[in-house]
Coordinates of C-alpha atoms in Angstrom, one line a residue:
X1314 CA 20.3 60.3 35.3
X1315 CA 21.5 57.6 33.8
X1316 CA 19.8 54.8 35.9
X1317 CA 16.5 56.7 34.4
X1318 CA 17.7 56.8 31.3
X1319 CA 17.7 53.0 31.6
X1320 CA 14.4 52.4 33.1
X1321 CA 12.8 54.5 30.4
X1322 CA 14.2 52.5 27.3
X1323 CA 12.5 49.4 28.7
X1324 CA 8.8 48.8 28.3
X1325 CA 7.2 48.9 31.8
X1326 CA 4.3 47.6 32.6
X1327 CA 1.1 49.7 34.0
X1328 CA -0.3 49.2 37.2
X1329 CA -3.8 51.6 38.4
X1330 CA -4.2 52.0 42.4
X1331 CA -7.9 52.3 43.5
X1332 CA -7.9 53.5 47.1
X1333 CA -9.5 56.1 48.7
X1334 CA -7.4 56.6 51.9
X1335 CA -5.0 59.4 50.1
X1336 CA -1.8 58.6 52.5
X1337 CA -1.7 55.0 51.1
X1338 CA -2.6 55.8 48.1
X1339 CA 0.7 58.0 48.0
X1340 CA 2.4 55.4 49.7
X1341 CA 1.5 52.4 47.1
X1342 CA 2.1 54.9 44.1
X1343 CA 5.9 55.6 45.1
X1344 CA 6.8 52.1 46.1
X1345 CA 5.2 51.2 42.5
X1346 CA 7.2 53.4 40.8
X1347 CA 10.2 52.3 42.6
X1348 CA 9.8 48.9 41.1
X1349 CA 10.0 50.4 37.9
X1350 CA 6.1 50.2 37.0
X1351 CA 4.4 53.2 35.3
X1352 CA 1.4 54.0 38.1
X1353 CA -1.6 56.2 37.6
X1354 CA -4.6 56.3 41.0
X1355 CA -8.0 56.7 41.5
X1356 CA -9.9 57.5 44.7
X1357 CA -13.0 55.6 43.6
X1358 CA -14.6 53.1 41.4
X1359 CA -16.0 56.0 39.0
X1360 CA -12.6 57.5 38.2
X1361 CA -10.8 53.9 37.9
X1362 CA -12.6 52.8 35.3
X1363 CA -12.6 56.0 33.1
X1364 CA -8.4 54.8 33.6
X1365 CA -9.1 51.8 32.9
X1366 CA -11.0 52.6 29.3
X1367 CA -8.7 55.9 28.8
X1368 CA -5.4 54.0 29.9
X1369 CA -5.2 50.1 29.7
X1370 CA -3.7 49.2 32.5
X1371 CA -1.9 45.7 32.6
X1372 CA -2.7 45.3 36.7
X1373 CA -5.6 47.1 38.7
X1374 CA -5.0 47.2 42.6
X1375 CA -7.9 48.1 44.1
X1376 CA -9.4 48.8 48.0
X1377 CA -12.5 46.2 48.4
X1378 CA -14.6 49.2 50.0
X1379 CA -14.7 52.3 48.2
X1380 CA -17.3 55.7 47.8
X1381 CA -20.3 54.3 45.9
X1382 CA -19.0 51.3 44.0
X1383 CA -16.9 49.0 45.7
X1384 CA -14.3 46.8 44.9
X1385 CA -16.6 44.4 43.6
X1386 CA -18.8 46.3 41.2
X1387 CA -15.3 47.4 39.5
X1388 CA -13.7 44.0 39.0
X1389 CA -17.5 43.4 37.4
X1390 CA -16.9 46.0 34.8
X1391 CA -13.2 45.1 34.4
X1392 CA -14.0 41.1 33.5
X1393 CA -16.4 42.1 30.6
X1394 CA -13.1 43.4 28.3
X1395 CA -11.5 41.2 25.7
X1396 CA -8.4 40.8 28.0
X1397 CA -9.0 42.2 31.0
X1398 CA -6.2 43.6 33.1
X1399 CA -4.8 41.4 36.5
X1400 CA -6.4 42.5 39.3
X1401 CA -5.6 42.6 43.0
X1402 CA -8.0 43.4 46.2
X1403 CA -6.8 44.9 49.2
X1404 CA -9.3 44.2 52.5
X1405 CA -9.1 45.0 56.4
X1406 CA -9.3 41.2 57.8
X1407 CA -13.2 42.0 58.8
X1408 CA -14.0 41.6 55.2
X1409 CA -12.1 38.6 54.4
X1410 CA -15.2 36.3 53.3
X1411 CA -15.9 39.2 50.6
X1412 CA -12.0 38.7 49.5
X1413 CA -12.7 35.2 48.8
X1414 CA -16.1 36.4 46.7
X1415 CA -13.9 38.1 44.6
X1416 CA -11.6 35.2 44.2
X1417 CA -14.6 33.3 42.8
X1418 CA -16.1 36.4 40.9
X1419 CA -12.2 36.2 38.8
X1420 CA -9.9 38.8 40.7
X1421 CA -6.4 37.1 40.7
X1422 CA -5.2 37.5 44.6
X1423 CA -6.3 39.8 47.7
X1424 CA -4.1 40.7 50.6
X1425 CA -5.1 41.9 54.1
X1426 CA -4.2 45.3 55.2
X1427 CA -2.0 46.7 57.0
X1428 CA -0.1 45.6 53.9
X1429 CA 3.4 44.0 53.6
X1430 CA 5.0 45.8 50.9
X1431 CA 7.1 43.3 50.2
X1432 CA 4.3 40.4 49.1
X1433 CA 2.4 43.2 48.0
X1434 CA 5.4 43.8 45.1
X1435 CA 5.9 40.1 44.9
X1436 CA 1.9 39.3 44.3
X1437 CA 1.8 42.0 41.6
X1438 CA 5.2 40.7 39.6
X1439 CA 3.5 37.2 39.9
X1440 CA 0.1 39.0 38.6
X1441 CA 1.6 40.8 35.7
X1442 CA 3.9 37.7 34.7
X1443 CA 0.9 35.7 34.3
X1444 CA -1.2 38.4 32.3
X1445 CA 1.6 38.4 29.9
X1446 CA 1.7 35.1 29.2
X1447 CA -2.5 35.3 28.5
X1448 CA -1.2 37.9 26.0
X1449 CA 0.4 35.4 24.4
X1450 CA -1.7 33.0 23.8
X1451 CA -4.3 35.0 22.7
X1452 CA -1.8 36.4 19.9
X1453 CA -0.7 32.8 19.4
X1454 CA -4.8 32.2 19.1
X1455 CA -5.2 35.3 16.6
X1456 CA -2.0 34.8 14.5
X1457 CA -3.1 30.9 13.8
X1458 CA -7.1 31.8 13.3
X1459 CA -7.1 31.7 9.9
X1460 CA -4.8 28.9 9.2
X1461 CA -6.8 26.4 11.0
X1462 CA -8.7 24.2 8.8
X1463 CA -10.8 22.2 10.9
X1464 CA -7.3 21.4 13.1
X1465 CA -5.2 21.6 10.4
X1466 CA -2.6 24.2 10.5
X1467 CA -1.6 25.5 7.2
X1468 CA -1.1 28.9 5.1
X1469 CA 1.1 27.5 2.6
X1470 CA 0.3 27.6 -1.3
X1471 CA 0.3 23.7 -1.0
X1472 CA -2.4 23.6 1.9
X1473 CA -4.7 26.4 0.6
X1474 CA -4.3 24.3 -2.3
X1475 CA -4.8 20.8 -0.9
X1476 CA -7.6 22.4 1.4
X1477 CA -9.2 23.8 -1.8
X1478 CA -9.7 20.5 -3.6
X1479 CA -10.5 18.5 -0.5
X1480 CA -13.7 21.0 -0.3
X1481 CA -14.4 19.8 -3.9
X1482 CA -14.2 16.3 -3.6
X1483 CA -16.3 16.4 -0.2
X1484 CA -19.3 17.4 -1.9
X1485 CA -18.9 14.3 -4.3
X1486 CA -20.0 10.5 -3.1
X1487 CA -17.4 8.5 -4.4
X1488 CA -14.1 7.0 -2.4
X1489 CA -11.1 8.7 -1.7
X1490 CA -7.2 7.7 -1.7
X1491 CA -5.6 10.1 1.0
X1492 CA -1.2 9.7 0.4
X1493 CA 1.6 11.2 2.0
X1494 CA 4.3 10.6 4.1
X1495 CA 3.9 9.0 7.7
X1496 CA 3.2 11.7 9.9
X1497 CA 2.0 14.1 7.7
X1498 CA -1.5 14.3 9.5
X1499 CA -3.8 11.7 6.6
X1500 CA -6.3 11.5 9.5
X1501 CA -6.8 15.0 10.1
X1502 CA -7.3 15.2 6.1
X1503 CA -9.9 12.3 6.3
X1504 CA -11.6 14.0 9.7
X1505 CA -12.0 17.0 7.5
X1506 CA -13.0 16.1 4.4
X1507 CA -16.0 14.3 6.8
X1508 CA -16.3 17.5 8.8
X1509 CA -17.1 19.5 4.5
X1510 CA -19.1 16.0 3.3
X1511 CA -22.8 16.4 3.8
X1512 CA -22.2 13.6 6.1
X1513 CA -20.5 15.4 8.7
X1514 CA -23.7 14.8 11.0
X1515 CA -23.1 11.1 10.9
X1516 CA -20.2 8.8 12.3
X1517 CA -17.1 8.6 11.4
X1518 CA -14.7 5.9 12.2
X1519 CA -11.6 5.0 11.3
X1520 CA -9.5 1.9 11.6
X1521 CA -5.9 0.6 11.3
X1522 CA -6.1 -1.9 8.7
X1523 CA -2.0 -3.1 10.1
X1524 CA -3.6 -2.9 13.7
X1525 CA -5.9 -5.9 13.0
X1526 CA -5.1 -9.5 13.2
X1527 CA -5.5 -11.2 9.6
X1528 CA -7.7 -13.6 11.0
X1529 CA -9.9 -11.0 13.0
X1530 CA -10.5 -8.7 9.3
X1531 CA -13.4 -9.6 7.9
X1532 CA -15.2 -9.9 11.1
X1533 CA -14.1 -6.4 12.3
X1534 CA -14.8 -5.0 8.7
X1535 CA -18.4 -7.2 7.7
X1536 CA -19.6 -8.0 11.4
X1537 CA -20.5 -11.6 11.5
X1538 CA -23.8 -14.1 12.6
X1539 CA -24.0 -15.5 15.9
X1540 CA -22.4 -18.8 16.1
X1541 CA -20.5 -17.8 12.6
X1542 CA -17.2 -19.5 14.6
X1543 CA -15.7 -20.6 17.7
X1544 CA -16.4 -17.9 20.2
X1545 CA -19.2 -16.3 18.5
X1546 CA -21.9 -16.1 20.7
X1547 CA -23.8 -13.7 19.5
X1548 CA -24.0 -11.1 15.9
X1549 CA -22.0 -8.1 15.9
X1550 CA -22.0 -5.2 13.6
X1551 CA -19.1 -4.6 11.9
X1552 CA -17.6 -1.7 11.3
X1553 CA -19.0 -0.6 7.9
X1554 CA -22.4 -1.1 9.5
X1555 CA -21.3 1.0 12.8
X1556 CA -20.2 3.9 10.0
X1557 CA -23.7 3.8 8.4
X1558 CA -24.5 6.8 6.9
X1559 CA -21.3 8.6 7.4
X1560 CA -17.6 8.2 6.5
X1561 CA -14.6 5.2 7.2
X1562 CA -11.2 5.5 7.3
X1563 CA -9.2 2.3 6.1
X1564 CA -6.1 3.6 7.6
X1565 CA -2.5 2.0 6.0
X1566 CA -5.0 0.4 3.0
X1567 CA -1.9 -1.3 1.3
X1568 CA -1.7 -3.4 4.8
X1569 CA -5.1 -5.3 4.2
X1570 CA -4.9 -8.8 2.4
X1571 CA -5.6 -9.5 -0.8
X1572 CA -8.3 -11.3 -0.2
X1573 CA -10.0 -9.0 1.6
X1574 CA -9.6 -6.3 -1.0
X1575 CA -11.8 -8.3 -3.5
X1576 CA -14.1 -8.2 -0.9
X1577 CA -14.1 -4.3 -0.7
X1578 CA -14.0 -3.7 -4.2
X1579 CA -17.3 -5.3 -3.9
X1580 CA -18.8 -3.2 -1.5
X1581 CA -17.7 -0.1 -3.3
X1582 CA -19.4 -1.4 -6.5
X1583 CA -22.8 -2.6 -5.4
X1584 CA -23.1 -1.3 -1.9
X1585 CA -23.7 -4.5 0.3
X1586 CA -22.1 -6.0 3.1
X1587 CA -22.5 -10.1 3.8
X1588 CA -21.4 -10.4 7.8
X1589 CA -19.3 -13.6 8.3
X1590 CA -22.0 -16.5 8.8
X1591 CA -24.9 -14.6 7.6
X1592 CA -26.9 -15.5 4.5
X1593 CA -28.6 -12.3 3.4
X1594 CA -26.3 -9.4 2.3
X1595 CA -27.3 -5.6 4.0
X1596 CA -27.6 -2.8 1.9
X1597 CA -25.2 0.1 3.2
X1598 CA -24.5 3.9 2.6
X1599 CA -20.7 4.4 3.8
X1600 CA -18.0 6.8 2.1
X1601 CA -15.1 4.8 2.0
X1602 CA -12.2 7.2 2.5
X1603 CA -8.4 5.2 2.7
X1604 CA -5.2 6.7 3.4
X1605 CA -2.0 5.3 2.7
X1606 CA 2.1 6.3 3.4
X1607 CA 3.4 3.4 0.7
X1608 CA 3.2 3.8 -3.3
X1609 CA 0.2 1.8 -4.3
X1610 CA 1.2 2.1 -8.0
X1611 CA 4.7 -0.2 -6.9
X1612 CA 2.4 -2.5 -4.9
X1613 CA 0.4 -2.9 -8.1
X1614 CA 3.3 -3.9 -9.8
X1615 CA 4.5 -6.3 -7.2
X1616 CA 1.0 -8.1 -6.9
X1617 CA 0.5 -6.9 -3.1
X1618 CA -2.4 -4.6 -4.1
X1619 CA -5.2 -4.8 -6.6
X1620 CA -5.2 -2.4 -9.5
X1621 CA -8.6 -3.1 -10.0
X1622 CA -9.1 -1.7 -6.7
X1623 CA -6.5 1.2 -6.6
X1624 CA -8.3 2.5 -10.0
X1625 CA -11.7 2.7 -8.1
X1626 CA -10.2 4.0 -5.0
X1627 CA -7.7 7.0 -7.1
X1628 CA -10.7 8.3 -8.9
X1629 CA -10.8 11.4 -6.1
X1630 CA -7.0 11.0 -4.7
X1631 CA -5.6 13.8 -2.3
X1632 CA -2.1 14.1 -1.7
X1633 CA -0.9 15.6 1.8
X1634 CA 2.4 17.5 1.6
X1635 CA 5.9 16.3 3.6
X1636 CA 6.6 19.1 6.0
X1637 CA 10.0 20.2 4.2
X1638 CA 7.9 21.7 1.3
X1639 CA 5.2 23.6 3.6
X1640 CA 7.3 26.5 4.2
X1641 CA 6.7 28.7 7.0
X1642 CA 4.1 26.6 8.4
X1643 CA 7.0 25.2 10.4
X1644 CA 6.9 28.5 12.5
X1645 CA 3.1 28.4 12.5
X1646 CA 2.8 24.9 14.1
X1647 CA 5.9 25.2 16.5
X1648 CA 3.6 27.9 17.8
X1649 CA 0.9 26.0 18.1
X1650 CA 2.2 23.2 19.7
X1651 CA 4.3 25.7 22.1
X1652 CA 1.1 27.1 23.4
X1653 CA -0.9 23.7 23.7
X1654 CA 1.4 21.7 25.2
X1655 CA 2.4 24.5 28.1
X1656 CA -1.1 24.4 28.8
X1657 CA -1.7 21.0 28.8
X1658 CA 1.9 20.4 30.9
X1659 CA 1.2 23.4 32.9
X1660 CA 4.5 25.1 31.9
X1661 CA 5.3 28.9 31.5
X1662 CA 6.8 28.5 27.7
X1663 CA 5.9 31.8 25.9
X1664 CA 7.6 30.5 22.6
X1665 CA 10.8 29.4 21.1
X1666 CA 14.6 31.4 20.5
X1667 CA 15.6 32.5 17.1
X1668 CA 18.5 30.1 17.3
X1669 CA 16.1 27.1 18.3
X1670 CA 13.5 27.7 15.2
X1671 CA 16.6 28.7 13.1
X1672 CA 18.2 25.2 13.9
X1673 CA 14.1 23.9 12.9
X1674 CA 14.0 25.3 10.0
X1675 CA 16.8 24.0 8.6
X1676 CA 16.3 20.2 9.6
X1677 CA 14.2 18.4 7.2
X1678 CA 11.8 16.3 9.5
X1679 CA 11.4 13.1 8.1
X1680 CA 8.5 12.1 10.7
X1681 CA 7.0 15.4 9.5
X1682 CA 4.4 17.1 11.7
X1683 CA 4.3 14.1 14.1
X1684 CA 8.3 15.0 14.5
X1685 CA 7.9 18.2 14.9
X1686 CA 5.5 17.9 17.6
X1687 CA 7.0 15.4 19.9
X1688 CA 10.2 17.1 19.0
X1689 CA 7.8 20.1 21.1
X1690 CA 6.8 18.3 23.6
X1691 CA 10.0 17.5 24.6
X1692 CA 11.4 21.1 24.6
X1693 CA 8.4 22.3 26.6
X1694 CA 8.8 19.3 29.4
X1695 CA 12.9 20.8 29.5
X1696 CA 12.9 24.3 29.4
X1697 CA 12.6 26.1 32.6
X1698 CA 12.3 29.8 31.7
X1699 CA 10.1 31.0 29.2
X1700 CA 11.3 30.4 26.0
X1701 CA 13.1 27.4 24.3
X1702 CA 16.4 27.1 23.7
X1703 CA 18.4 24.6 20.9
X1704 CA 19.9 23.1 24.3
X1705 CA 15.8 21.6 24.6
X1706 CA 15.7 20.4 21.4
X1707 CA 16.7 16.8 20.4
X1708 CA 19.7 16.1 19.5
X1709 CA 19.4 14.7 16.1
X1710 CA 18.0 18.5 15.4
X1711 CA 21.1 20.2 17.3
X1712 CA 23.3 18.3 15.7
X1713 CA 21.6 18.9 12.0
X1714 CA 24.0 21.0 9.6
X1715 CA 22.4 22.2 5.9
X1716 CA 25.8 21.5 4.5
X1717 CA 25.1 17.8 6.0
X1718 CA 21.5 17.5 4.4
X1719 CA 21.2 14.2 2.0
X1720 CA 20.0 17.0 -0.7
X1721 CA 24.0 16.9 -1.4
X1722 CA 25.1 13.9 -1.8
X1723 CA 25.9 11.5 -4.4
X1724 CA 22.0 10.5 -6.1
X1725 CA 21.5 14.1 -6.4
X1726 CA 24.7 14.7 -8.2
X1727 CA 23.9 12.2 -10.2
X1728 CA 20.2 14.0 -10.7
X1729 CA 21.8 17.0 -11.6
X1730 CA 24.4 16.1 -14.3
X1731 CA 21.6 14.0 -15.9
X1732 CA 20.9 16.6 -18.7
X1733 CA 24.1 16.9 -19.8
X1734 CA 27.6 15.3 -19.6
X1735 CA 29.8 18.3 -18.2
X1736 CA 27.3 21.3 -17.3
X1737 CA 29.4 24.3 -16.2
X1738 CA 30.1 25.1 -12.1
X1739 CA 27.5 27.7 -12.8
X1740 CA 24.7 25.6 -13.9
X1741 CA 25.5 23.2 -11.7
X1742 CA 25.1 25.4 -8.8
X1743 CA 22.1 27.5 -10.4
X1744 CA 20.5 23.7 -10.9
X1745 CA 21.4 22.8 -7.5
X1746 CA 19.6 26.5 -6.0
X1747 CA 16.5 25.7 -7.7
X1748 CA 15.9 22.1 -6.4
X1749 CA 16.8 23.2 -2.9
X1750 CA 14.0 26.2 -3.1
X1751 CA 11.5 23.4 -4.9
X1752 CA 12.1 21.3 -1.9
X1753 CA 11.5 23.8 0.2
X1754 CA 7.9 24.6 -0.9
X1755 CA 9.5 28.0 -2.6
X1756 CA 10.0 29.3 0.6
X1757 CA 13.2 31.4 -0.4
X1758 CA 13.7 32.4 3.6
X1759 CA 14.4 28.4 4.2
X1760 CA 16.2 28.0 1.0
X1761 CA 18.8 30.3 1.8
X1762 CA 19.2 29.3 4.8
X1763 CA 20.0 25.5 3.9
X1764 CA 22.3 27.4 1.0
X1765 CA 23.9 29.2 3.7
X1766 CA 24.0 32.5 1.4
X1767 CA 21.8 35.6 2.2
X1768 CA 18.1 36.1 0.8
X1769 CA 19.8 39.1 -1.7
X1770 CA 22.6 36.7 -2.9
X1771 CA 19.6 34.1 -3.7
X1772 CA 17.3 36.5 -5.3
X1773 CA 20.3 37.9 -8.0
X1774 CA 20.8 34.0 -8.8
X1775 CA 16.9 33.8 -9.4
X1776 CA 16.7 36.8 -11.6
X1777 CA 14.8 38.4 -8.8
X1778 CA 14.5 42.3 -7.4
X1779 CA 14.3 41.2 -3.7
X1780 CA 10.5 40.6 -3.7

């Protein structure tokens, strides 16, 4: 009784036998059921897919011949549903070739009768294990639909916001300034903002303006005239020419000399290029989008950028967010990194423990979303079962404690007893709550975490009911 008891408070999974010889039918039914599957039959095609519609079965193991439709016309029928169930063809070794048919016609595996229980149980657990990790990713797929803005993953107030005005400023002409921290994702943001521009049928190319030798700049960027300099054998287009029409990235835009940013400021004023060596200038139609991780207002001041230049290029400026104040998109892109990379390493990693995102949540990621994903890829390439564990994690994020965060220390004292010489404990901890939930987007779940208090201890300190 009590081994049943058991077995019934665990969710089993459903397996439908299609065969019309009724002594093996029995036969497969109880060793099914042994196993600890839930098991319904069917003599023919007819009545297993009536099941089949009626029942959702996770696995269908089915004869190959069978009264009026075979095996065949039922895995047919069974392939055309959303997610169809696992299915398994039985066949006497005459019919072998008509096996391997149904291989190619999507039926996951076919064993020869007389059967060997044994493989016949171990093909089904294989069949099932890999249905449920199909589940999976098609709830990984559903749950992330809507938060994917041409590849960018984001439901956070501050992406539905940033996503908001980056559809605005698409449909306008002039340049755009993309900041944010390194790895927050500036050429996604650029690739989109192409992807909304009426352009989006025409190139776009970006460039690294630090991955280019000085000397090589102005030929990459202008093209240049045959014979224009040593080595130049013949014209070349550069690469505002190559982007004619659509949209180019100047990538780390406080790298480029200051020569070269007269030159640009040029372009974006009259809208003519002058290759290197050439004598006539080419008119050109090019959005220039630049993105940039450095504070272009303290290169100003220090005479490494033009202000000239950073006024034209600010006039439509788009700000990506630091991870830390995106809130539970954490959870939304581990996902989503989770269920690409297994694919793409060919691993069995359903998702990740609630001590292993627990442990995420509360590290800050200073590489942002780049961090977060190689910090993925490396938990996927180490876990062996089926979910990740902190032990795959790296060990700067293990080893992360929220009483340890930089938040606490001694500039953020100093920030907090700004406004007044000797603010009570009180404030000073009510002061200290509120910049910890501002720096984590207002996500209170995160903040409280970090605060190591419970959600209902934060919400009284807010002046909240629990909302």
């Amino acid at each position: 009784m009590k081994k049943k008891t058991q077995e019934s408070s665990a969710p089993r999974e459903k397996v439908l036998v299609v065969e019309d010889d009724a002594a093996l039918r029995g036969l497969l039914e109880e060793e099914m059921r042994d196993a600890g599957l839930r098991v319904r039959t069917a003599a023919d095609a007819a009545a297993a897919w009536s099941l089949v519609e009626r029942w959702s079965p996770d696995l269908v193991v089915s004869d190959l011949r069978l009264p009026g439709a075979d095996g065949l016309d039922l895995l047919a029928r069974v392939r055309e549903l959303p997610l169809p169930p696992g299915f398994l063809i039985m066949t006497a070794f005459g019919t072998v070739s008509q096996a391997v048919e149904a291989l190619k016609q999507g039926a996951d595996d076919f064993l020869t009768k007389p059967l060997d229980l044994d493989h016949l149980l171990l093909c089904t657990r294989r069949i099932l294990e890999n249905r449920r990790l199909r589940k999976d990713v098609q709830r990984f797929r559903e749950a992330l639909g809507d938060a994917d803005f041409h590849g960018i993953i984001g439901r956070s107030s501050v992406m539905t916001g940033l996503f908001a005005t980056l559809k605005q400023i698409a449909a306008a002409a002039g340049p755009v300034l993309i900041t944010g921290e390194s790895g927050v994702g500036k050429d996604l943001v650029a690739r989109a903002l192409h992807l909304e521009s009426p352009r989006k049928e025409q190139p776009f190319i970006a460039v690294n303006c630090a991955g280019i030798p000085a000397e090589l700049l102005e030929s990459e960027f202008f093209g240049h005239a045959a014979g224009a300099f040593t080595g130049a054998g013949q014209s070349r287009k550069g690469l505002f020419a190559e982007a004619r029409g659509g949209s180019l990235l100047l990538d780390e835009i406080a790298e480029m000399p200051i020569e070269l940013q007269a030159k640009l400021l040029r372009i974006l004023q009259d809208g003519k290029v002058r290759p290197v060596g050439a004598n006539r200038e080419t008119q050109i139609d090019v959005r220039i989008i630049a993105a940039t991780n450095r504070n272009l207002e303290e290169q100003v001041r220090q005479g490494r950028f033009r202000e000239d230049l950073y006024f034209r290029l600010e006039t439509f400026g788009l700000h990506v967010p630091p991870l830390r104040e995106r809130g539970d998109d954490l959870d939304l892109l581990a996902a989503r990194f989770v269920d690409t990379l297994s694919v793409q390493m060919e691993r069995e990693v359903r998702g990740l423990s609630d001590e292993a995102i627990n442990l995420m949540r509360t590290y800050p990621f200073p590489g942002n979303v780049r961090e977060l994903r190689n910090a993925i890829e490396r938990a996927v390439a180490f876990c062996n079962g089926r979910e990740i564990a902190p032990a795959h994690l790296p060990e700067r994020i293990r080893k992360h404690r929220a009483g340890a965060n930089p938040l606490v220390g001694e500039a953020l004292l100093t920030q907090l007893l700004a406004d007044s010489d000797l603010p009570s404990l009180e404030e000073l901890s009510n002061r200290y709550v509120a910049h910890v939930l501002e720096r984590q987007g207002g996500n209170k779940r995160r903040a409280a975490q970090i605060l190591d208090i419970s959600r209902a201890t934060l919400y009284r300190r807010l002046g909240l009911n629990g909302e």
